[in-house]
PDB file of C-alpha atoms in Angstrom:
ATOM      1  CA  UNK E   1      25.390   6.327 -16.151  1.00 64.00           C
ATOM      2  CA  UNK E   2      23.320   7.267 -13.114  1.00 82.00           C
ATOM      3  CA  UNK E   3      20.486   5.265 -11.623  1.00 84.00           C
ATOM      4  CA  UNK E   4      19.490   1.666 -12.125  1.00 89.00           C
ATOM      5  CA  UNK E   5      20.205  -0.064 -15.436  1.00 89.00           C
ATOM      6  CA  UNK E   6      16.524  -0.399 -16.340  1.00 88.00           C
ATOM      7  CA  UNK E   7      16.262   3.423 -16.466  1.00 88.00           C
ATOM      8  CA  UNK E   8      18.480   3.320 -19.549  1.00 87.00           C
ATOM      9  CA  UNK E   9      16.609   0.575 -21.406  1.00 88.00           C
ATOM     10  CA  UNK E  10      14.212   1.149 -24.270  1.00 91.00           C
ATOM     11  CA  UNK E  11      12.794   4.567 -25.008  1.00 92.00           C
ATOM     12  CA  UNK E  12      11.969   7.349 -22.603  1.00 91.00           C
ATOM     13  CA  UNK E  13       8.172   7.201 -22.107  1.00 93.00           C
ATOM     14  CA  UNK E  14       5.928  10.201 -22.629  1.00 94.00           C
ATOM     15  CA  UNK E  15       6.264  12.347 -19.515  1.00 94.00           C
ATOM     16  CA  UNK E  16       2.479  12.354 -19.031  1.00 97.00           C
ATOM     17  CA  UNK E  17       2.497   8.578 -18.532  1.00 96.00           C
ATOM     18  CA  UNK E  18       5.485   8.806 -16.205  1.00 95.00           C
ATOM     19  CA  UNK E  19       3.724  11.456 -14.118  1.00 97.00           C
ATOM     20  CA  UNK E  20       0.496   9.407 -14.063  1.00 97.00           C
ATOM     21  CA  UNK E  21       2.502   6.421 -12.839  1.00 97.00           C
ATOM     22  CA  UNK E  22       4.025   8.566 -10.086  1.00 97.00           C
ATOM     23  CA  UNK E  23       0.578   9.848  -9.044  1.00 98.00           C
ATOM     24  CA  UNK E  24      -0.627   6.258  -8.774  1.00 97.00           C
ATOM     25  CA  UNK E  25       2.420   5.382  -6.672  1.00 97.00           C
ATOM     26  CA  UNK E  26       1.724   8.325  -4.371  1.00 98.00           C
ATOM     27  CA  UNK E  27      -1.935   7.282  -4.038  1.00 98.00           C
ATOM     28  CA  UNK E  28      -0.779   3.849  -2.845  1.00 97.00           C
ATOM     29  CA  UNK E  29       1.607   5.513  -0.387  1.00 98.00           C
ATOM     30  CA  UNK E  30      -1.235   7.699   0.945  1.00 98.00           C
ATOM     31  CA  UNK E  31      -3.338   4.573   1.391  1.00 97.00           C
ATOM     32  CA  UNK E  32      -0.488   2.900   3.285  1.00 97.00           C
ATOM     33  CA  UNK E  33      -0.154   5.973   5.504  1.00 98.00           C
ATOM     34  CA  UNK E  34      -3.877   5.905   6.254  1.00 98.00           C
ATOM     35  CA  UNK E  35      -3.726   2.213   7.215  1.00 98.00           C
ATOM     36  CA  UNK E  36      -0.648   2.886   9.359  1.00 98.00           C
ATOM     37  CA  UNK E  37      -2.389   5.811  11.086  1.00 98.00           C
ATOM     38  CA  UNK E  38      -5.402   3.578  11.728  1.00 97.00           C
ATOM     39  CA  UNK E  39      -3.179   0.983  13.368  1.00 97.00           C
ATOM     40  CA  UNK E  40      -1.500   3.563  15.591  1.00 97.00           C
ATOM     41  CA  UNK E  41      -4.854   5.116  16.533  1.00 97.00           C
ATOM     42  CA  UNK E  42      -6.301   1.699  17.336  1.00 96.00           C
ATOM     43  CA  UNK E  43      -3.389   0.884  19.620  1.00 96.00           C
ATOM     44  CA  UNK E  44      -3.341   4.251  21.368  1.00 95.00           C
ATOM     45  CA  UNK E  45      -6.991   5.255  21.661  1.00 94.00           C
ATOM     46  CA  UNK E  46      -9.240   2.176  21.502  1.00 91.00           C
ATOM     47  CA  UNK E  47      -8.974   1.615  25.229  1.00 89.00           C
ATOM     48  CA  UNK E  48     -12.449   0.085  25.668  1.00 88.00           C
ATOM     49  CA  UNK E  49     -11.823  -2.772  23.233  1.00 88.00           C
ATOM     50  CA  UNK E  50     -10.755  -5.996  24.941  1.00 89.00           C
ATOM     51  CA  UNK E  51      -8.802  -8.262  25.080  1.00 92.00           C
ATOM     52  CA  UNK E  52      -5.953  -5.786  24.776  1.00 93.00           C
ATOM     53  CA  UNK E  53      -3.594  -8.368  23.286  1.00 95.00           C
ATOM     54  CA  UNK E  54      -5.969  -8.919  20.348  1.00 95.00           C
ATOM     55  CA  UNK E  55      -6.361  -5.159  19.821  1.00 96.00           C
ATOM     56  CA  UNK E  56      -2.572  -4.826  19.745  1.00 96.00           C
ATOM     57  CA  UNK E  57      -2.331  -7.748  17.298  1.00 96.00           C
ATOM     58  CA  UNK E  58      -4.849  -6.064  14.967  1.00 97.00           C
ATOM     59  CA  UNK E  59      -2.895  -2.808  15.195  1.00 97.00           C
ATOM     60  CA  UNK E  60       0.301  -4.683  14.348  1.00 97.00           C
ATOM     61  CA  UNK E  61      -1.468  -6.353  11.419  1.00 97.00           C
ATOM     62  CA  UNK E  62      -2.459  -2.912  10.136  1.00 97.00           C
ATOM     63  CA  UNK E  63       1.119  -1.654  10.451  1.00 98.00           C
ATOM     64  CA  UNK E  64       2.427  -4.725   8.618  1.00 97.00           C
ATOM     65  CA  UNK E  65      -0.201  -4.210   5.899  1.00 97.00           C
ATOM     66  CA  UNK E  66       0.952  -0.595   5.507  1.00 98.00           C
ATOM     67  CA  UNK E  67       4.572  -1.731   5.149  1.00 98.00           C
ATOM     68  CA  UNK E  68       3.591  -4.356   2.564  1.00 97.00           C
ATOM     69  CA  UNK E  69       1.634  -1.755   0.596  1.00 97.00           C
ATOM     70  CA  UNK E  70       4.701   0.490   0.461  1.00 97.00           C
ATOM     71  CA  UNK E  71       6.804  -2.328  -0.989  1.00 97.00           C
ATOM     72  CA  UNK E  72       4.075  -3.343  -3.441  1.00 97.00           C
ATOM     73  CA  UNK E  73       3.579   0.288  -4.509  1.00 97.00           C
ATOM     74  CA  UNK E  74       7.255   0.671  -5.366  1.00 97.00           C
ATOM     75  CA  UNK E  75       7.380  -2.657  -7.174  1.00 96.00           C
ATOM     76  CA  UNK E  76       4.278  -1.690  -9.186  1.00 97.00           C
ATOM     77  CA  UNK E  77       5.696   1.734 -10.055  1.00 97.00           C
ATOM     78  CA  UNK E  78       8.993   0.171 -11.181  1.00 97.00           C
ATOM     79  CA  UNK E  79       7.305  -2.591 -13.219  1.00 96.00           C
ATOM     80  CA  UNK E  80       5.090  -0.022 -14.945  1.00 97.00           C
ATOM     81  CA  UNK E  81       8.108   2.169 -15.768  1.00 96.00           C
ATOM     82  CA  UNK E  82       9.957  -0.796 -17.276  1.00 96.00           C
ATOM     83  CA  UNK E  83       6.895  -1.856 -19.288  1.00 96.00           C
ATOM     84  CA  UNK E  84       6.419   1.675 -20.649  1.00 96.00           C
ATOM     85  CA  UNK E  85      10.084   1.887 -21.661  1.00 96.00           C
ATOM     86  CA  UNK E  86       9.809  -1.444 -23.484  1.00 95.00           C
ATOM     87  CA  UNK E  87       6.423  -0.497 -24.963  1.00 95.00           C
ATOM     88  CA  UNK E  88       4.876  -3.565 -23.369  1.00 95.00           C
ATOM     89  CA  UNK E  89       1.640  -4.247 -21.563  1.00 96.00           C
ATOM     90  CA  UNK E  90       1.375  -3.008 -18.007  1.00 94.00           C
ATOM     91  CA  UNK E  91       1.801  -5.903 -15.574  1.00 95.00           C
ATOM     92  CA  UNK E  92      -0.808  -7.086 -13.095  1.00 94.00           C
ATOM     93  CA  UNK E  93      -0.327  -6.350  -9.410  1.00 92.00           C
ATOM     94  CA  UNK E  94      -0.994  -8.202  -6.179  1.00 91.00           C
ATOM     95  CA  UNK E  95      -1.435  -4.921  -4.280  1.00 92.00           C
ATOM     96  CA  UNK E  96      -5.203  -4.801  -4.771  1.00 93.00           C
ATOM     97  CA  UNK E  97      -5.693  -8.320  -3.428  1.00 95.00           C
ATOM     98  CA  UNK E  98      -3.350  -7.713  -0.483  1.00 94.00           C
ATOM     99  CA  UNK E  99      -5.126  -4.481   0.441  1.00 95.00           C
ATOM    100  CA  UNK E 100      -8.612  -5.958   0.081  1.00 96.00           C
ATOM    101  CA  UNK E 101      -7.808  -9.152   2.005  1.00 97.00           C
ATOM    102  CA  UNK E 102      -5.899  -7.314   4.746  1.00 96.00           C
ATOM    103  CA  UNK E 103      -8.589  -4.715   5.328  1.00 96.00           C
ATOM    104  CA  UNK E 104     -11.309  -7.370   5.188  1.00 97.00           C
ATOM    105  CA  UNK E 105      -9.515  -9.323   7.920  1.00 97.00           C
ATOM    106  CA  UNK E 106      -9.056  -6.180  10.038  1.00 96.00           C
ATOM    107  CA  UNK E 107     -12.720  -5.222   9.594  1.00 97.00           C
ATOM    108  CA  UNK E 108     -13.975  -8.691  10.576  1.00 97.00           C
ATOM    109  CA  UNK E 109     -11.730  -8.789  13.646  1.00 96.00           C
ATOM    110  CA  UNK E 110     -12.777  -5.315  14.757  1.00 94.00           C
ATOM    111  CA  UNK E 111     -16.434  -6.120  14.131  1.00 95.00           C
ATOM    112  CA  UNK E 112     -16.048  -9.190  16.332  1.00 94.00           C
ATOM    113  CA  UNK E 113     -14.425  -7.146  19.098  1.00 92.00           C
ATOM    114  CA  UNK E 114     -17.096  -4.442  18.993  1.00 91.00           C
ATOM    115  CA  UNK E 115     -19.901  -7.008  19.017  1.00 93.00           C
ATOM    116  CA  UNK E 116     -18.269  -8.864  21.898  1.00 88.00           C
ATOM    117  CA  UNK E 117     -17.908  -5.591  23.795  1.00 83.00           C
ATOM    118  CA  UNK E 118     -21.619  -4.829  23.368  1.00 85.00           C
ATOM    119  CA  UNK E 119     -22.728  -8.178  24.848  1.00 80.00           C
TER     120      UNK E 119
END
């Protein structure tokens, strides 16, 4: 018996649904990579934004958001796989709220920095 125990529960889902679930997982991972790249770019290339400590804190927030999205993406993929095997309803996810709230916070902070820089 290889793999986690939940992989042997219930019935094997239709491969099309399994592949769709994997594509969704990969889309979340791509989103996390984009947020991570944005954080690195902000830290390395936004040299005109001040104070530097706040810019670094925003970059760190973006990196932490990317890490959280990776964890949430895996948990969502796994929960969906289990639900499909048990022929249950797909569970809700907190990933959308985390992404929206995190990016909203980053956008507001960056907007404040850019406005402050233009004064």
